[in-house]
Amino acid sequence: MVGLSLGEKHFIQGGIDQNLRSDGRKRDAYRPISIETGVIPQANGSARIRIGATEVIASVKAELGRPNALQPDKGKVAIFVDCSPVAEPMFEGRGGEELSTELSVALQRCLLGGKSGAGAGIDLSSLIVAEGKICWDLYIDGLVISSDGNLLDALGAAIKAALSNTGIPRVQVAAGASGDEQPEVDISDEEFLQFDTSGVPVIVTLTKVGRHYIVDATSEEESQMSSAVSVSISRKGHICGLSKRGSAGLHPSVISDMISVARHISEQLINKLDSEISAAEADEDEM
């Protein structure tokens, strides 16, 4: 928890009212963003992202599994977040566990459309190897290294970059299996399929402080918020998921306006992430 004096609180809120935040940004501006890919060699894909002083890592591990009986034509994705006590003293013990769960659930809702795994943002049908029998299970882990606000957006961006970095082995399925019999598979050590991230959304969180809402809030700004709405938005502008934090209620018209602003900001964010991911992968290829 960020402890601020009354004067500091007035300074933060006054700057937001005047569209000049304490670090010089406007209400709709992000801090500098940088991305590295391939940071965990043992994973199928990984990425580190820094947004200002917030730093997170996402990794993707792919394992063969069996599709859910209710969704035989879809693979499965599980998202877990770990908040390191090194990042923030309040993450020690129960505080970190509660935030980890909150972030995991929010990412599931924003990227997958909820616990059902309806595949709102990640195409689960692309993970099928043999319908009803074999699929890829993706285990996505997020680790908070340094926390200075806007963790959900940072984790969402890191997951998008890690998925872009993910190579899934090509699988050959042997013919002849019948009924419920599991077919034999041959997993290639040399051929990999690049995961298609064209439909993976970005997450834009709008944090309401006083009468205004801002993007990419710092920890100090978040300590002054009344509520925050996180919207996941695809490249085509489709809303894939929504999550709300804070005890203050929001009128439907305010939420509608926030979604409209988030959709506009998402275009800039997607372009920025595309540029950073391409540069990171080029650097990785040269190493």
mmCIF file of C-alpha atoms in Angstrom:
data_model
loop_
_atom_site.group_PDB
_atom_site.id
_atom_site.type_symbol
_atom_site.label_atom_id
_atom_site.label_comp_id
_atom_site.label_asym_id
_atom_site.label_seq_id
_atom_site.Cartn_x
_atom_site.Cartn_y
_atom_site.Cartn_z
ATOM 1 C CA MET A 1 0.000 0.000 0.000
ATOM 2 C CA VAL A 2 1.339 3.436 -0.996
ATOM 3 C CA GLY A 3 1.343 5.935 1.867
ATOM 4 C CA LEU A 4 0.881 9.539 0.733
ATOM 5 C CA SER A 5 0.567 12.785 2.620
ATOM 6 C CA LEU A 6 -2.489 14.982 2.111
ATOM 7 C CA GLY A 7 -0.381 17.403 0.043
ATOM 8 C CA GLU A 8 0.841 14.583 -2.223
ATOM 9 C CA LYS A 9 -2.717 13.370 -2.746
ATOM 10 C CA HIS A 10 -3.863 16.886 -3.730
ATOM 11 C CA PHE A 11 -0.859 17.189 -6.075
ATOM 12 C CA ILE A 12 -1.693 13.922 -7.869
ATOM 13 C CA GLN A 13 -5.404 14.662 -8.173
ATOM 14 C CA GLY A 14 -4.801 18.277 -9.207
ATOM 15 C CA GLY A 15 -2.420 17.189 -11.954
ATOM 16 C CA ILE A 16 -4.932 14.675 -13.301
ATOM 17 C CA ASP A 17 -7.649 17.376 -13.267
ATOM 18 C CA GLN A 18 -5.357 19.602 -15.346
ATOM 19 C CA ASN A 19 -4.342 16.749 -17.712
ATOM 20 C CA LEU A 20 -0.728 16.984 -16.525
ATOM 21 C CA ARG A 21 0.184 14.055 -14.317
ATOM 22 C CA SER A 22 3.031 14.113 -11.807
ATOM 23 C CA ASP A 23 5.414 12.415 -14.277
ATOM 24 C CA GLY A 24 4.494 14.804 -17.098
ATOM 25 C CA ARG A 25 2.087 12.510 -18.959
ATOM 26 C CA LYS A 26 -1.406 13.321 -20.157
ATOM 27 C CA ARG A 27 -4.324 11.264 -18.902
ATOM 28 C CA ASP A 28 -4.317 8.966 -21.962
ATOM 29 C CA ALA A 29 -0.536 8.386 -22.215
ATOM 30 C CA TYR A 30 1.492 5.292 -21.348
ATOM 31 C CA ARG A 31 4.926 5.260 -19.771
ATOM 32 C CA PRO A 32 7.845 3.982 -21.934
ATOM 33 C CA ILE A 33 7.363 0.330 -22.970
ATOM 34 C CA SER A 34 10.166 -2.141 -23.710
ATOM 35 C CA ILE A 35 10.002 -5.867 -24.519
ATOM 36 C CA GLU A 36 12.459 -8.767 -24.586
ATOM 37 C CA THR A 37 11.482 -12.194 -25.958
ATOM 38 C CA GLY A 38 12.961 -15.639 -25.412
ATOM 39 C CA VAL A 39 14.067 -14.829 -21.862
ATOM 40 C CA ILE A 40 13.332 -18.360 -20.542
ATOM 41 C CA PRO A 41 14.997 -20.948 -22.835
ATOM 42 C CA GLN A 42 13.190 -23.918 -21.253
ATOM 43 C CA ALA A 43 9.747 -22.530 -22.151
ATOM 44 C CA ASN A 44 8.005 -22.815 -25.521
ATOM 45 C CA GLY A 45 7.758 -19.030 -25.488
ATOM 46 C CA SER A 46 8.521 -16.195 -23.085
ATOM 47 C CA ALA A 47 8.778 -12.437 -22.806
ATOM 48 C CA ARG A 48 9.751 -9.724 -20.346
ATOM 49 C CA ILE A 49 8.004 -6.364 -20.476
ATOM 50 C CA ARG A 50 8.724 -3.110 -18.709
ATOM 51 C CA ILE A 51 6.157 -0.332 -18.503
ATOM 52 C CA GLY A 52 7.823 2.450 -16.579
ATOM 53 C CA ALA A 53 9.026 0.871 -13.319
ATOM 54 C CA THR A 54 6.603 -2.059 -13.610
ATOM 55 C CA GLU A 55 8.290 -5.226 -14.858
ATOM 56 C CA VAL A 56 6.743 -8.644 -15.507
ATOM 57 C CA ILE A 57 7.685 -11.901 -17.225
ATOM 58 C CA ALA A 58 5.322 -14.300 -18.998
ATOM 59 C CA SER A 59 6.174 -17.830 -20.104
ATOM 60 C CA VAL A 60 4.239 -20.418 -22.122
ATOM 61 C CA LYS A 61 4.615 -24.184 -21.732
ATOM 62 C CA ALA A 62 2.825 -26.499 -24.194
ATOM 63 C CA GLU A 63 1.919 -30.088 -23.271
ATOM 64 C CA LEU A 64 -0.234 -32.651 -25.042
ATOM 65 C CA GLY A 65 -3.495 -33.427 -23.287
ATOM 66 C CA ARG A 66 -7.054 -34.566 -23.878
ATOM 67 C CA PRO A 67 -9.812 -32.064 -24.795
ATOM 68 C CA ASN A 68 -12.643 -31.399 -22.392
ATOM 69 C CA ALA A 69 -15.604 -33.661 -23.179
ATOM 70 C CA LEU A 70 -17.861 -30.588 -23.432
ATOM 71 C CA GLN A 71 -15.481 -28.881 -25.894
ATOM 72 C CA PRO A 72 -13.950 -31.694 -27.961
ATOM 73 C CA ASP A 73 -12.871 -29.296 -30.718
ATOM 74 C CA LYS A 74 -10.857 -26.962 -28.461
ATOM 75 C CA GLY A 75 -7.553 -27.061 -26.610
ATOM 76 C CA LYS A 76 -7.090 -25.714 -23.115
ATOM 77 C CA VAL A 77 -5.309 -22.690 -21.635
ATOM 78 C CA ALA A 78 -4.552 -22.084 -17.959
ATOM 79 C CA ILE A 79 -3.191 -18.782 -16.652
ATOM 80 C CA PHE A 80 -1.358 -18.399 -13.336
ATOM 81 C CA VAL A 81 0.234 -15.284 -11.847
ATOM 82 C CA ASP A 82 2.851 -15.121 -9.092
ATOM 83 C CA CYS A 83 3.487 -11.827 -7.310
ATOM 84 C CA SER A 84 7.064 -11.901 -6.045
ATOM 85 C CA PRO A 85 7.620 -10.438 -2.534
ATOM 86 C CA VAL A 86 10.768 -8.873 -4.003
ATOM 87 C CA ALA A 87 8.551 -6.639 -6.145
ATOM 88 C CA GLU A 88 6.526 -5.261 -3.248
ATOM 89 C CA PRO A 89 6.647 -5.945 0.527
ATOM 90 C CA MET A 90 2.849 -6.226 0.609
ATOM 91 C CA PHE A 91 3.148 -9.304 -1.660
ATOM 92 C CA GLU A 92 4.624 -11.230 1.270
ATOM 93 C CA GLY A 93 2.275 -13.987 2.407
ATOM 94 C CA ARG A 94 -1.467 -13.618 2.051
ATOM 95 C CA GLY A 95 -1.415 -10.219 0.320
ATOM 96 C CA GLY A 96 0.551 -11.634 -2.587
ATOM 97 C CA GLU A 97 -1.628 -14.742 -2.798
ATOM 98 C CA GLU A 98 -4.838 -12.708 -2.984
ATOM 99 C CA LEU A 99 -3.454 -10.383 -5.671
ATOM 100 C CA SER A 100 -2.082 -13.346 -7.643
ATOM 101 C CA THR A 101 -5.536 -14.936 -7.655
ATOM 102 C CA GLU A 102 -7.226 -11.645 -8.568
ATOM 103 C CA LEU A 103 -4.861 -11.074 -11.506
ATOM 104 C CA SER A 104 -5.154 -14.694 -12.697
ATOM 105 C CA VAL A 105 -8.958 -14.514 -12.713
ATOM 106 C CA ALA A 106 -8.940 -11.111 -14.450
ATOM 107 C CA LEU A 107 -6.565 -12.375 -17.163
ATOM 108 C CA GLN A 108 -8.710 -15.477 -17.633
ATOM 109 C CA ARG A 109 -11.775 -13.265 -18.032
ATOM 110 C CA CYS A 110 -10.081 -10.774 -20.351
ATOM 111 C CA LEU A 111 -8.237 -13.249 -22.588
ATOM 112 C CA LEU A 112 -10.495 -16.315 -22.484
ATOM 113 C CA GLY A 113 -13.904 -14.872 -21.741
ATOM 114 C CA GLY A 114 -14.093 -16.379 -18.247
ATOM 115 C CA LYS A 115 -13.489 -19.689 -16.470
ATOM 116 C CA SER A 116 -15.369 -21.585 -19.178
ATOM 117 C CA GLY A 117 -12.482 -20.933 -21.553
ATOM 118 C CA ALA A 118 -14.842 -19.812 -24.282
ATOM 119 C CA GLY A 119 -11.871 -18.621 -26.321
ATOM 120 C CA ALA A 120 -12.827 -14.964 -26.613
ATOM 121 C CA GLY A 121 -9.293 -13.776 -27.346
ATOM 122 C CA ILE A 122 -7.179 -16.914 -27.806
ATOM 123 C CA ASP A 123 -8.263 -19.306 -30.559
ATOM 124 C CA LEU A 124 -8.591 -22.584 -28.665
ATOM 125 C CA SER A 125 -9.597 -24.503 -31.794
ATOM 126 C CA SER A 126 -6.075 -23.952 -33.171
ATOM 127 C CA LEU A 127 -4.752 -26.124 -30.307
ATOM 128 C CA ILE A 128 -6.568 -29.285 -31.458
ATOM 129 C CA VAL A 129 -4.406 -32.151 -32.754
ATOM 130 C CA ALA A 130 -7.083 -34.847 -33.057
ATOM 131 C CA GLU A 131 -10.643 -33.774 -32.270
ATOM 132 C CA GLY A 132 -11.973 -35.260 -29.066
ATOM 133 C CA LYS A 133 -8.720 -37.128 -28.414
ATOM 134 C CA ILE A 134 -5.581 -34.964 -28.396
ATOM 135 C CA CYS A 135 -5.002 -31.254 -27.916
ATOM 136 C CA TRP A 136 -2.325 -28.885 -26.771
ATOM 137 C CA ASP A 137 -2.657 -27.572 -23.226
ATOM 138 C CA LEU A 138 -0.999 -24.185 -22.790
ATOM 139 C CA TYR A 139 0.184 -23.252 -19.309
ATOM 140 C CA ILE A 140 0.811 -19.516 -19.127
ATOM 141 C CA ASP A 141 2.700 -18.239 -16.100
ATOM 142 C CA GLY A 142 3.096 -14.579 -15.226
ATOM 143 C CA LEU A 143 5.652 -13.337 -12.716
ATOM 144 C CA VAL A 144 5.644 -9.818 -11.273
ATOM 145 C CA ILE A 145 9.265 -8.700 -10.863
ATOM 146 C CA SER A 146 8.731 -5.026 -10.054
ATOM 147 C CA SER A 147 5.448 -3.305 -9.263
ATOM 148 C CA ASP A 148 4.635 0.341 -9.922
ATOM 149 C CA GLY A 149 1.018 0.079 -11.013
ATOM 150 C CA ASN A 150 -0.923 -1.189 -14.037
ATOM 151 C CA LEU A 151 -0.011 -4.844 -13.485
ATOM 152 C CA LEU A 152 -2.950 -6.264 -15.458
ATOM 153 C CA ASP A 153 -2.110 -4.368 -18.667
ATOM 154 C CA ALA A 154 1.571 -5.281 -18.308
ATOM 155 C CA LEU A 155 0.797 -8.974 -17.788
ATOM 156 C CA GLY A 156 -1.611 -8.973 -20.735
ATOM 157 C CA ALA A 157 1.050 -7.409 -22.971
ATOM 158 C CA ALA A 158 3.697 -9.859 -21.725
ATOM 159 C CA ILE A 159 1.396 -12.814 -22.476
ATOM 160 C CA LYS A 160 0.739 -11.490 -25.980
ATOM 161 C CA ALA A 161 4.505 -11.128 -26.563
ATOM 162 C CA ALA A 162 5.222 -14.581 -25.076
ATOM 163 C CA LEU A 163 2.581 -16.204 -27.306
ATOM 164 C CA SER A 164 4.115 -14.448 -30.313
ATOM 165 C CA ASN A 165 7.428 -16.041 -29.268
ATOM 166 C CA THR A 166 5.847 -19.492 -28.818
ATOM 167 C CA GLY A 167 6.743 -22.386 -31.081
ATOM 168 C CA ILE A 168 4.558 -25.516 -30.846
ATOM 169 C CA PRO A 169 6.095 -28.787 -32.104
ATOM 170 C CA ARG A 170 4.540 -30.276 -35.219
ATOM 171 C CA VAL A 171 2.643 -33.475 -34.372
ATOM 172 C CA GLN A 172 1.949 -36.404 -36.688
ATOM 173 C CA VAL A 173 -1.010 -38.577 -35.630
ATOM 174 C CA ALA A 174 -0.844 -42.253 -36.543
ATOM 175 C CA ALA A 175 -3.853 -43.611 -38.401
ATOM 176 C CA GLY A 176 -5.832 -46.614 -37.238
ATOM 177 C CA ALA A 177 -7.014 -45.653 -33.755
ATOM 178 C CA SER A 178 -10.718 -46.357 -33.280
ATOM 179 C CA GLY A 179 -13.369 -45.435 -30.746
ATOM 180 C CA ASP A 180 -11.977 -44.105 -27.475
ATOM 181 C CA GLU A 181 -8.539 -45.482 -28.220
ATOM 182 C CA GLN A 182 -5.831 -42.834 -28.011
ATOM 183 C CA PRO A 183 -3.874 -42.594 -31.273
ATOM 184 C CA GLU A 184 -0.103 -42.724 -31.261
ATOM 185 C CA VAL A 185 1.673 -39.472 -32.014
ATOM 186 C CA ASP A 186 5.087 -38.461 -33.279
ATOM 187 C CA ILE A 187 6.284 -35.111 -31.874
ATOM 188 C CA SER A 188 8.881 -33.340 -33.993
ATOM 189 C CA ASP A 189 12.059 -32.001 -32.393
ATOM 190 C CA GLU A 190 12.846 -29.844 -35.423
ATOM 191 C CA GLU A 191 9.579 -28.483 -36.863
ATOM 192 C CA PHE A 192 7.616 -25.915 -34.908
ATOM 193 C CA LEU A 193 4.389 -24.079 -35.654
ATOM 194 C CA GLN A 194 4.299 -20.420 -34.715
ATOM 195 C CA PHE A 195 1.358 -19.541 -32.515
ATOM 196 C CA ASP A 196 -1.052 -17.157 -34.267
ATOM 197 C CA THR A 197 -1.461 -14.062 -32.064
ATOM 198 C CA SER A 198 -3.473 -11.989 -34.541
ATOM 199 C CA GLY A 199 -6.608 -12.439 -32.433
ATOM 200 C CA VAL A 200 -4.972 -12.077 -29.017
ATOM 201 C CA PRO A 201 -6.279 -8.843 -27.481
ATOM 202 C CA VAL A 202 -4.537 -6.163 -25.479
ATOM 203 C CA ILE A 203 -5.820 -5.062 -22.089
ATOM 204 C CA VAL A 204 -6.440 -1.376 -21.445
ATOM 205 C CA THR A 205 -7.219 -0.358 -17.875
ATOM 206 C CA LEU A 206 -8.896 2.977 -17.203
ATOM 207 C CA THR A 207 -8.469 4.082 -13.586
ATOM 208 C CA LYS A 208 -10.922 6.639 -12.213
ATOM 209 C CA VAL A 209 -9.317 9.254 -9.962
ATOM 210 C CA GLY A 210 -11.665 12.062 -8.944
ATOM 211 C CA ARG A 211 -13.745 13.126 -11.951
ATOM 212 C CA HIS A 212 -11.378 11.719 -14.595
ATOM 213 C CA TYR A 213 -9.980 8.384 -15.701
ATOM 214 C CA ILE A 214 -6.403 7.704 -16.737
ATOM 215 C CA VAL A 215 -4.456 4.925 -18.464
ATOM 216 C CA ASP A 216 -1.335 3.185 -17.158
ATOM 217 C CA ALA A 217 -1.753 4.384 -13.583
ATOM 218 C CA THR A 218 1.266 4.287 -11.274
ATOM 219 C CA SER A 219 1.022 2.805 -7.773
ATOM 220 C CA GLU A 220 0.605 6.288 -6.305
ATOM 221 C CA GLU A 221 -2.215 7.089 -8.724
ATOM 222 C CA GLU A 222 -3.896 3.713 -8.063
ATOM 223 C CA SER A 223 -3.893 4.489 -4.329
ATOM 224 C CA GLN A 224 -6.221 7.418 -5.114
ATOM 225 C CA MET A 225 -8.618 5.559 -7.402
ATOM 226 C CA SER A 226 -12.317 5.021 -6.753
ATOM 227 C CA SER A 227 -12.621 2.277 -9.391
ATOM 228 C CA ALA A 228 -10.918 0.833 -12.447
ATOM 229 C CA VAL A 229 -12.259 -0.892 -15.554
ATOM 230 C CA SER A 230 -10.037 -3.208 -17.622
ATOM 231 C CA VAL A 231 -11.145 -3.898 -21.188
ATOM 232 C CA SER A 232 -9.540 -6.467 -23.489
ATOM 233 C CA ILE A 233 -9.789 -5.411 -27.121
ATOM 234 C CA SER A 234 -8.786 -7.247 -30.283
ATOM 235 C CA ARG A 235 -7.005 -5.790 -33.300
ATOM 236 C CA LYS A 236 -10.393 -5.454 -35.013
ATOM 237 C CA GLY A 237 -11.808 -3.476 -32.092
ATOM 238 C CA HIS A 238 -13.912 -6.308 -30.679
ATOM 239 C CA ILE A 239 -14.432 -6.374 -26.905
ATOM 240 C CA CYS A 240 -13.175 -9.765 -25.680
ATOM 241 C CA GLY A 241 -13.607 -9.309 -21.940
ATOM 242 C CA LEU A 242 -14.089 -6.825 -19.125
ATOM 243 C CA SER A 243 -13.060 -6.677 -15.477
ATOM 244 C CA LYS A 244 -13.788 -4.087 -12.770
ATOM 245 C CA ARG A 245 -11.968 -3.239 -9.541
ATOM 246 C CA GLY A 246 -12.865 -0.880 -6.725
ATOM 247 C CA SER A 247 -15.883 -0.480 -4.474
ATOM 248 C CA ALA A 248 -17.372 2.590 -6.190
ATOM 249 C CA GLY A 249 -20.220 1.961 -8.605
ATOM 250 C CA LEU A 250 -20.167 3.245 -12.168
ATOM 251 C CA HIS A 251 -23.156 4.405 -14.192
ATOM 252 C CA PRO A 252 -23.654 2.376 -17.402
ATOM 253 C CA SER A 253 -23.098 5.520 -19.468
ATOM 254 C CA VAL A 254 -19.705 6.034 -17.784
ATOM 255 C CA ILE A 255 -18.692 2.429 -18.476
ATOM 256 C CA SER A 256 -19.787 2.838 -22.102
ATOM 257 C CA ASP A 257 -17.643 5.965 -22.412
ATOM 258 C CA MET A 258 -14.675 4.199 -20.785
ATOM 259 C CA ILE A 259 -14.977 1.328 -23.266
ATOM 260 C CA SER A 260 -15.037 3.807 -26.145
ATOM 261 C CA VAL A 261 -11.878 5.512 -24.853
ATOM 262 C CA ALA A 262 -10.210 2.133 -24.262
ATOM 263 C CA ARG A 263 -10.980 1.045 -27.827
ATOM 264 C CA HIS A 264 -9.286 4.185 -29.185
ATOM 265 C CA ILE A 265 -6.242 3.768 -26.940
ATOM 266 C CA SER A 266 -5.949 0.055 -27.811
ATOM 267 C CA GLU A 267 -5.108 0.919 -31.427
ATOM 268 C CA GLN A 268 -2.058 2.886 -30.304
ATOM 269 C CA LEU A 269 -1.064 0.196 -27.807
ATOM 270 C CA ILE A 270 -1.332 -2.625 -30.370
ATOM 271 C CA ASN A 271 0.867 -0.692 -32.821
ATOM 272 C CA LYS A 272 3.432 -0.022 -30.077
ATOM 273 C CA LEU A 273 3.497 -3.662 -28.954
ATOM 274 C CA ASP A 274 3.768 -4.909 -32.553
ATOM 275 C CA SER A 275 6.785 -2.657 -33.070
ATOM 276 C CA GLU A 276 8.451 -3.675 -29.792
ATOM 277 C CA ILE A 277 7.806 -7.404 -30.324
ATOM 278 C CA SER A 278 9.221 -7.283 -33.866
ATOM 279 C CA ALA A 279 12.332 -5.470 -32.622
ATOM 280 C CA ALA A 280 12.746 -7.928 -29.728
ATOM 281 C CA GLU A 281 12.457 -10.967 -32.011
ATOM 282 C CA ALA A 282 14.963 -9.434 -34.440
ATOM 283 C CA ASP A 283 17.407 -8.938 -31.558
ATOM 284 C CA GLU A 284 16.811 -12.535 -30.426
ATOM 285 C CA ASP A 285 17.550 -13.874 -33.935
ATOM 286 C CA GLU A 286 20.863 -11.999 -34.024
ATOM 287 C CA MET A 287 22.049 -13.522 -30.733
#
